[in-house]
Coordinates of N, CA and C and ligand atoms in Angstrom, one line a residue:
M173 N 26.5 -1.0 -78.6 CA 25.8 -2.3 -78.6 C 25.3 -2.6 -80.1
K174 N 25.4 -3.8 -80.5 CA 24.9 -4.3 -81.8 C 24.1 -5.5 -81.6
I175 N 22.8 -5.5 -82.1 CA 21.9 -6.7 -81.9 C 21.5 -7.1 -83.3
Y176 N 21.6 -8.3 -83.4 CA 21.2 -9.0 -84.8 C 20.1 -9.8 -84.4
M177 N 18.9 -9.4 -85.2 CA 17.7 -10.2 -85.1 C 17.7 -11.3 -86.1
I178 N 17.6 -12.5 -85.8 CA 17.6 -13.7 -86.8 C 16.5 -14.5 -86.7
G179 N 16.1 -15.2 -87.6 CA 14.9 -16.3 -87.7 C 14.3 -16.4 -89.0
F180 N 13.4 -17.3 -89.1 CA 12.8 -17.6 -90.4 C 12.1 -16.4 -91.0
M181 N 11.6 -16.5 -92.3 CA 10.9 -15.5 -93.0 C 9.7 -15.3 -92.1
A182 N 9.2 -14.1 -92.0 CA 7.9 -13.6 -91.3 C 8.1 -13.9 -89.8
S183 N 9.2 -14.0 -89.2 CA 9.3 -14.2 -87.8 C 9.1 -13.0 -87.0
G184 N 9.3 -11.8 -87.6 CA 9.1 -10.4 -87.0 C 10.4 -9.9 -86.7
K185 N 11.4 -10.2 -87.4 CA 12.8 -9.6 -87.2 C 12.8 -8.0 -87.5
T186 N 11.9 -7.7 -88.4 CA 11.8 -6.3 -88.7 C 10.9 -5.5 -87.7
S187 N 9.8 -6.1 -87.6 CA 8.8 -5.2 -86.7 C 9.1 -5.3 -85.3
V188 N 9.6 -6.5 -84.8 CA 9.9 -6.5 -83.5 C 11.4 -5.7 -83.3
G189 N 12.3 -6.0 -84.2 CA 13.6 -5.1 -84.2 C 13.4 -3.7 -84.1
K190 N 12.4 -3.2 -84.8 CA 12.1 -1.7 -84.7 C 11.7 -1.3 -83.4
R191 N 10.8 -2.1 -82.8 CA 10.2 -1.9 -81.4 C 11.4 -2.0 -80.4
L192 N 12.2 -2.9 -80.7 CA 13.4 -3.0 -79.6 C 14.3 -1.9 -79.7
A193 N 14.6 -1.4 -80.9 CA 15.5 -0.3 -81.1 C 14.9 0.9 -80.5
K194 N 13.7 1.1 -80.5 CA 13.0 2.2 -79.8 C 13.3 2.1 -78.3
K195 N 12.9 1.0 -77.7 CA 13.0 0.7 -76.4 C 14.3 1.0 -75.8
L196 N 15.3 0.6 -76.4 CA 16.8 0.6 -76.0 C 17.5 1.9 -76.6
Q197 N 16.7 2.6 -77.4 CA 17.2 4.0 -77.8 C 18.5 3.6 -78.7
L198 N 18.3 2.7 -79.6 CA 19.4 2.3 -80.7 C 18.7 2.7 -82.0
S199 N 19.6 2.8 -83.0 CA 19.1 2.9 -84.4 C 18.7 1.5 -84.9
F200 N 18.0 1.6 -86.1 CA 17.6 0.2 -86.6 C 18.1 0.2 -88.1
M201 N 18.4 -1.0 -88.5 CA 18.8 -1.3 -90.0 C 18.1 -2.5 -90.3
D202 N 17.6 -2.5 -91.6 CA 17.1 -3.7 -92.1 C 17.8 -4.2 -93.3
M203 N 18.3 -5.4 -93.3 CA 19.4 -5.8 -94.3 C 18.7 -5.8 -95.8
D204 N 17.4 -6.3 -95.8 CA 16.8 -6.6 -97.1 C 16.7 -5.2 -97.9
P205 N 16.1 -4.2 -97.4 CA 15.9 -2.8 -98.1 C 17.3 -2.3 -98.4
Y206 N 18.3 -2.5 -97.4 CA 19.6 -1.9 -97.6 C 20.2 -2.6 -98.8
L207 N 20.0 -3.9 -98.9 CA 20.6 -4.6 -100.0 C 19.9 -4.2 -101.3
E208 N 18.7 -4.0 -101.3 CA 18.1 -3.5 -102.5 C 18.5 -2.2 -103.1
N209 N 18.8 -1.3 -101.9 CA 19.3 0.0 -102.3 C 20.7 0.0 -102.8
K210 N 21.6 -1.0 -102.2 CA 22.9 -1.0 -102.5 C 23.2 -1.7 -104.0
Y211 N 22.2 -2.6 -104.2 CA 22.4 -3.2 -105.7 C 21.5 -2.7 -106.8
G212 N 20.5 -1.8 -106.3 CA 19.7 -1.1 -107.2 C 18.6 -1.8 -107.9
K213 N 18.1 -3.0 -107.1 CA 16.9 -3.6 -107.6 C 16.2 -4.5 -106.3
P214 N 14.9 -4.7 -106.7 CA 14.2 -5.4 -105.6 C 14.6 -6.8 -105.6
I215 N 14.6 -7.6 -104.3 CA 15.1 -8.9 -104.2 C 14.4 -9.8 -105.1
P216 N 13.1 -9.7 -105.5 CA 12.7 -10.8 -106.3 C 13.3 -10.6 -107.8
E217 N 13.8 -9.4 -108.2 CA 14.4 -9.3 -109.5 C 15.8 -9.8 -109.4
I218 N 16.5 -9.7 -108.2 CA 17.9 -10.2 -108.0 C 17.8 -11.7 -108.1
F219 N 16.8 -12.3 -107.5 CA 16.7 -13.7 -107.6 C 16.5 -14.1 -109.0
K220 N 15.6 -13.4 -109.6 CA 15.3 -13.8 -111.1 C 16.4 -13.6 -112.1
E221 N 17.1 -12.4 -112.0 CA 18.1 -12.1 -112.9 C 19.5 -12.6 -112.6
D222 N 19.9 -12.6 -111.3 CA 21.2 -12.8 -110.8 C 21.3 -14.2 -110.4
G223 N 20.2 -14.8 -109.7 CA 20.1 -16.1 -109.1 C 20.4 -16.0 -107.6
E224 N 20.0 -17.2 -106.9 CA 20.2 -17.0 -105.4 C 21.6 -16.9 -105.0
D225 N 22.5 -17.6 -105.8 CA 23.9 -17.8 -105.2 C 24.4 -16.3 -105.2
K226 N 24.2 -15.6 -106.3 CA 24.5 -14.2 -106.3 C 23.9 -13.3 -105.1
F227 N 22.6 -13.6 -104.9 CA 22.0 -12.9 -103.8 C 22.7 -13.2 -102.6
R228 N 23.0 -14.4 -102.4 CA 23.8 -14.8 -101.1 C 25.0 -14.0 -101.0
E229 N 25.8 -13.8 -102.1 CA 27.0 -13.0 -102.1 C 26.7 -11.6 -101.6
Y230 N 25.7 -11.0 -102.2 CA 25.3 -9.6 -102.0 C 25.0 -9.5 -100.4
E231 N 24.3 -10.6 -100.0 CA 23.7 -10.6 -98.6 C 25.0 -10.5 -97.7
R232 N 25.9 -11.4 -98.0 CA 27.3 -11.5 -97.3 C 28.0 -10.2 -97.3
N233 N 27.8 -9.4 -98.4 CA 28.5 -8.1 -98.5 C 27.9 -7.2 -97.7
V234 N 26.5 -7.2 -97.5 CA 25.7 -6.4 -96.7 C 26.1 -6.6 -95.2
L235 N 26.1 -7.8 -95.0 CA 26.4 -8.3 -93.6 C 27.7 -7.6 -93.2
A236 N 28.7 -7.7 -94.0 CA 30.0 -7.1 -93.9 C 29.9 -5.7 -93.5
D237 N 29.0 -5.0 -94.2 CA 28.9 -3.4 -94.1 C 28.3 -3.2 -92.7
T238 N 27.6 -4.2 -92.0 CA 27.1 -3.9 -90.6 C 28.3 -4.0 -89.6
F239 N 29.3 -4.5 -89.9 CA 30.4 -4.8 -88.9 C 30.8 -3.4 -88.3
S240 N 30.8 -2.4 -89.2 CA 31.4 -1.0 -88.7 C 30.2 -0.1 -88.0
M241 N 29.0 -0.8 -88.0 CA 27.9 0.1 -87.4 C 27.9 -0.2 -85.8
D242 N 27.4 0.8 -85.2 CA 27.3 0.6 -83.8 C 26.0 1.3 -83.1
D243 N 25.7 0.7 -81.9 CA 24.5 1.2 -81.2 C 23.2 1.1 -82.2
I244 N 22.8 -0.2 -82.5 CA 22.0 -0.5 -83.6 C 21.5 -1.8 -83.5
V245 N 20.2 -2.0 -83.9 CA 19.5 -3.2 -84.0 C 19.4 -3.5 -85.6
I246 N 19.8 -4.7 -85.9 CA 19.9 -5.1 -87.4 C 19.0 -6.4 -87.6
A247 N 18.0 -6.2 -88.5 CA 17.2 -7.2 -89.0 C 18.0 -7.9 -90.1
T248 N 18.4 -9.1 -89.9 CA 18.9 -9.9 -91.0 C 17.9 -10.5 -91.9
G249 N 18.2 -11.1 -93.1 CA 17.2 -11.9 -93.8 C 17.0 -13.2 -93.2
G250 N 15.9 -13.9 -93.6 CA 15.7 -15.2 -93.1 C 16.8 -16.2 -93.5
G251 N 17.5 -16.1 -94.4 CA 18.6 -17.1 -94.9 C 20.1 -16.6 -94.4
T252 N 20.1 -15.3 -94.1 CA 21.4 -14.8 -93.7 C 22.3 -15.7 -92.9
P253 N 21.9 -16.2 -91.7 CA 22.8 -17.0 -90.7 C 23.1 -18.3 -91.5
C254 N 22.5 -18.7 -92.5 CA 22.6 -20.1 -93.0 C 23.6 -20.2 -94.1
F255 N 24.3 -19.2 -94.5 CA 25.2 -19.3 -95.6 C 26.7 -18.8 -95.2
F256 N 27.6 -19.4 -95.9 CA 29.1 -19.1 -95.6 C 29.3 -19.3 -93.9
D257 N 30.2 -18.5 -93.5 CA 30.3 -18.5 -92.1 C 29.6 -17.3 -91.4
N258 N 28.4 -17.0 -91.9 CA 27.7 -15.7 -91.5 C 27.2 -15.8 -90.1
M259 N 26.9 -16.9 -89.6 CA 26.4 -17.0 -88.2 C 27.7 -16.7 -87.1
E260 N 28.8 -17.3 -87.7 CA 29.8 -17.1 -86.7 C 30.3 -15.6 -86.6
V261 N 30.3 -14.9 -88.0 CA 30.7 -13.4 -87.9 C 29.6 -12.7 -87.3
I262 N 28.4 -13.2 -87.3 CA 27.3 -12.3 -86.6 C 27.6 -12.3 -85.1
N263 N 27.9 -13.7 -84.6 CA 28.2 -13.7 -83.2 C 29.4 -13.0 -82.7
E264 N 30.5 -13.0 -83.6 CA 31.7 -12.3 -83.2 C 31.5 -10.8 -83.2
N265 N 30.4 -10.4 -84.0 CA 30.4 -8.8 -84.1 C 29.2 -8.2 -83.3
G266 N 28.2 -9.1 -82.7 CA 27.1 -8.5 -82.0 C 26.5 -9.7 -81.1
I267 N 25.3 -9.3 -80.6 CA 24.4 -10.1 -79.9 C 23.3 -10.5 -80.8
S268 N 23.3 -11.9 -80.9 CA 22.2 -12.5 -81.8 C 21.0 -12.9 -81.0
V269 N 19.8 -12.6 -81.6 CA 18.6 -12.9 -81.0 C 17.8 -13.7 -81.9
Y270 N 17.3 -15.1 -81.7 CA 16.6 -15.9 -82.5 C 15.3 -15.9 -82.2
L271 N 14.3 -15.3 -83.0 CA 12.8 -15.5 -82.9 C 12.2 -16.8 -83.2
N272 N 12.0 -17.7 -82.4 CA 11.6 -18.9 -82.7 C 10.0 -19.2 -82.5
H273 N 9.3 -19.3 -83.6 CA 7.9 -19.5 -83.6 C 7.6 -20.9 -84.0
S274 N 6.2 -21.2 -83.9 CA 5.7 -22.6 -84.4 C 5.6 -22.6 -86.0
I275 N 5.7 -23.7 -86.5 CA 5.4 -23.9 -88.0 C 4.2 -23.2 -88.5
D276 N 3.0 -23.5 -87.5 CA 1.7 -22.9 -87.9 C 1.8 -21.3 -88.0
F277 N 2.5 -20.7 -87.1 CA 2.8 -19.2 -87.2 C 3.2 -18.8 -88.5
Y278 N 4.4 -19.6 -89.0 CA 5.1 -19.1 -90.3 C 4.2 -19.3 -91.4
V279 N 3.3 -20.6 -91.4 CA 2.4 -20.7 -92.4 C 1.4 -19.6 -92.6
Y280 N 0.8 -19.3 -91.4 CA -0.2 -18.3 -91.5 C 0.4 -16.8 -91.9
K281 N 1.5 -16.5 -91.3 CA 2.2 -15.2 -91.6 C 2.5 -15.2 -93.1
L282 N 3.0 -16.3 -93.6 CA 3.5 -16.3 -95.1 C 2.3 -16.2 -96.0
L283 N 1.3 -16.9 -95.6 CA 0.1 -17.0 -96.3 C -0.6 -15.6 -96.5
H284 N -0.4 -14.7 -95.4 CA -1.1 -13.5 -95.4 C -0.1 -12.2 -95.6
A285 N 1.1 -12.6 -96.0 CA 2.2 -11.5 -96.1 C 2.0 -10.7 -97.3
K286 N 2.4 -9.3 -97.3 CA 2.2 -8.4 -98.4 C 3.6 -8.5 -99.1
T287 N 4.7 -8.8 -98.4 CA 6.1 -8.8 -99.1 C 6.2 -9.9 -100.0
V288 N 6.7 -9.8 -101.2 CA 6.9 -10.8 -102.1 C 8.3 -11.5 -101.8
R289 N 8.2 -12.8 -101.4 CA 9.3 -13.5 -101.1 C 9.6 -14.5 -102.1
P290 N 10.7 -14.4 -103.0 CA 10.9 -15.3 -104.0 C 10.9 -16.8 -103.7
L291 N 11.3 -17.2 -102.5 CA 11.4 -18.5 -102.1 C 10.1 -19.2 -101.7
V292 N 9.0 -18.4 -101.6 CA 7.8 -18.9 -101.2 C 6.6 -18.4 -102.2
V293 N 7.0 -17.6 -103.1 CA 5.9 -17.0 -103.8 C 5.0 -18.0 -104.7
G294 N 3.8 -17.9 -104.6 CA 2.9 -18.8 -105.4 C 2.7 -20.2 -104.9
K295 N 3.1 -20.5 -103.7 CA 2.9 -21.7 -103.0 C 1.5 -21.8 -102.4
T296 N 0.9 -22.9 -102.5 CA -0.4 -23.3 -101.7 C -0.2 -23.5 -100.2
E297 N -1.1 -23.5 -99.5 CA -1.0 -23.6 -98.0 C -0.1 -25.0 -97.7
D298 N -0.6 -26.1 -98.4 CA 0.1 -27.2 -98.2 C 1.6 -27.4 -98.7
E299 N 1.9 -26.6 -99.9 CA 3.1 -26.5 -100.2 C 3.9 -25.7 -99.4
L300 N 3.4 -24.7 -98.9 CA 4.2 -23.7 -98.0 C 4.5 -24.5 -96.7
R301 N 3.5 -25.3 -96.1 CA 4.0 -25.9 -94.9 C 5.1 -26.9 -95.1
D302 N 5.0 -27.7 -96.2 CA 6.1 -28.7 -96.6 C 7.4 -28.0 -96.7
Y303 N 7.3 -26.7 -97.3 CA 8.6 -26.0 -97.6 C 9.2 -25.6 -96.3
I304 N 8.3 -25.1 -95.3 CA 8.7 -24.5 -94.2 C 9.3 -25.7 -93.3
V305 N 8.6 -26.7 -93.2 CA 9.1 -27.9 -92.3 C 10.6 -28.3 -92.9
E306 N 10.7 -28.5 -94.3 CA 11.9 -28.8 -94.8 C 13.1 -27.9 -94.6
T307 N 12.7 -26.6 -94.8 CA 13.7 -25.6 -94.8 C 14.2 -25.3 -93.4
L308 N 13.2 -25.2 -92.5 CA 13.4 -25.0 -91.1 C 14.4 -26.2 -90.5
G309 N 14.1 -27.3 -91.0 CA 14.8 -28.6 -90.6 C 16.3 -28.3 -90.8
H310 N 16.6 -27.6 -92.0 CA 18.0 -27.5 -92.4 C 18.5 -26.2 -91.6
R311 N 17.8 -25.1 -91.5 CA 18.2 -24.0 -91.0 C 18.4 -23.8 -89.5
E312 N 17.6 -24.6 -88.8 CA 17.5 -24.4 -87.3 C 18.9 -24.6 -86.7
Q313 N 19.7 -25.5 -87.3 CA 21.0 -25.7 -86.7 C 21.8 -24.4 -86.7
F314 N 21.6 -23.5 -87.7 CA 22.3 -22.2 -87.7 C 21.6 -21.3 -86.7
Y315 N 20.3 -21.3 -86.8 CA 19.6 -20.2 -86.0 C 19.9 -20.5 -84.5
K316 N 20.1 -22.0 -84.1 CA 20.3 -22.2 -82.8 C 21.7 -21.8 -82.2
K317 N 22.5 -21.3 -83.1 CA 23.8 -20.8 -82.5 C 23.7 -19.4 -82.1
A318 N 22.5 -18.9 -82.1 CA 22.3 -17.6 -81.7 C 22.5 -17.5 -80.1
K319 N 23.0 -16.2 -79.6 CA 23.2 -16.1 -78.2 C 22.0 -16.4 -77.3
H320 N 20.9 -15.8 -78.0 CA 19.6 -15.8 -77.1 C 18.6 -16.5 -78.1
I321 N 18.0 -17.5 -77.7 CA 16.9 -18.1 -78.3 C 15.5 -17.8 -77.6
V322 N 14.7 -17.0 -78.4 CA 13.5 -16.7 -77.7 C 12.3 -17.5 -78.2
N323 N 11.9 -18.5 -77.4 CA 10.8 -19.3 -77.9 C 9.3 -18.7 -77.7
L324 N 8.6 -18.5 -78.8 CA 7.5 -17.7 -78.6 C 6.2 -18.5 -78.9
N325 N 5.0 -18.1 -78.5 CA 3.8 -18.8 -78.7 C 2.6 -17.8 -78.7
G326 N 2.6 -17.0 -79.8 CA 1.5 -16.2 -80.0 C 1.7 -14.7 -79.3
E327 N 2.8 -14.4 -78.6 CA 2.9 -13.1 -77.9 C 2.8 -11.9 -78.9
K328 N 2.5 -10.7 -78.6 CA 2.3 -9.5 -79.5 C 3.7 -9.0 -79.6
K329 N 3.9 -8.3 -80.7 CA 5.1 -7.7 -81.1 C 5.8 -6.9 -79.9
D330 N 5.0 -6.0 -79.2 CA 5.5 -5.2 -78.2 C 5.9 -6.2 -76.9
E331 N 5.1 -7.1 -76.8 CA 5.6 -8.1 -75.6 C 6.8 -8.7 -76.0
I332 N 7.0 -9.1 -77.2 CA 8.2 -9.9 -77.6 C 9.5 -9.0 -77.4
A333 N 9.3 -7.6 -77.9 CA 10.4 -6.5 -77.6 C 10.7 -6.5 -76.1
D334 N 9.7 -6.5 -75.4 CA 9.9 -6.4 -73.9 C 10.7 -7.6 -73.3
I335 N 10.4 -8.7 -73.9 CA 11.0 -9.9 -73.5 C 12.5 -9.8 -73.7
I336 N 12.8 -9.4 -75.0 CA 14.2 -9.4 -75.6 C 14.8 -8.2 -74.6
C337 N 14.2 -7.1 -74.4 CA 14.8 -6.0 -73.6 C 15.3 -6.4 -72.2
K338 N 14.4 -7.3 -71.7 CA 14.8 -7.9 -70.3 C 16.0 -8.8 -70.4
I339 N 16.0 -9.6 -71.5 CA 17.2 -10.6 -71.6 C 18.4 -9.8 -71.8
I340 N 18.4 -8.8 -72.7 CA 19.6 -8.0 -73.0 C 20.1 -7.2 -71.7
N341 N 19.1 -6.7 -71.0 CA 19.6 -5.8 -69.9 C 20.1 -6.7 -68.8
K342 N 19.6 -7.9 -68.6 CA 20.1 -8.8 -67.6 C 21.5 -9.2 -67.8
D343 N 21.9 -9.2 -69.2 CA 23.2 -9.7 -69.7 C 24.2 -8.6 -69.4
K344 N 23.9 -7.3 -69.3 CA 24.8 -6.3 -69.2 C 25.7 -6.3 -68.0
Ligands
LIG591 C1 15.0 -15.0 -97.4 C2 14.4 -14.2 -96.5 C3 14.0 -12.7 -96.9 C4 14.9 -12.2 -98.0 C5 15.0 -13.1 -99.2 C6 15.5 -14.6 -98.8 C7 15.3 -16.4 -96.9 O1 13.9 -11.9 -95.8 O2 16.3 -12.1 -97.5 O3 13.7 -13.3 -99.8 O4 16.2 -17.0 -97.6 O5 14.7 -16.8 -95.9 P1 12.9 -12.0 -94.7 O6 13.2 -13.0 -93.7 O7 13.0 -10.6 -94.0 O8 11.7 -12.3 -95.3

């Protein structure tokens, strides 16, 4: 079984994905650190030195690396489903799960995040909100191609992992 966690930045793809993997006794892989390791530098540096287009190519290559993996939960990057035919190949290769939170949730999480994300770094709360509304407006059409859309409203990470577990088990 291969599960792809998809969703906006800070939606919990990694933290929920890790919990889900544990519950289902699967391994876990996070595309962002894997990409940093494969290309030998942190994502902010890749954006600065190589540009976003190059990052998206690297990301696509990392996605291709996941096709041969099995018994695994994979946390994609927030933009992964929205470039090339990534969402189609994600759905051909595994079970996609979209973590769908409110705009307020993303604003709060991104304002208080420790991870440096080049697309939102240095933004004020108002700028961040505008960016999220606009970007999500474009990205939602891709995210909504997920096999399972999980609409969330403040549930804890463990609860979210439980919800997903039930959905996946029901489908077996
Ligand atoms: C991005 C999300 C990031 C990372 C990169 C670009 C995006 O991953 O891949 O900074 O385009 O939304 P997270 O969703 O894990 O923050």
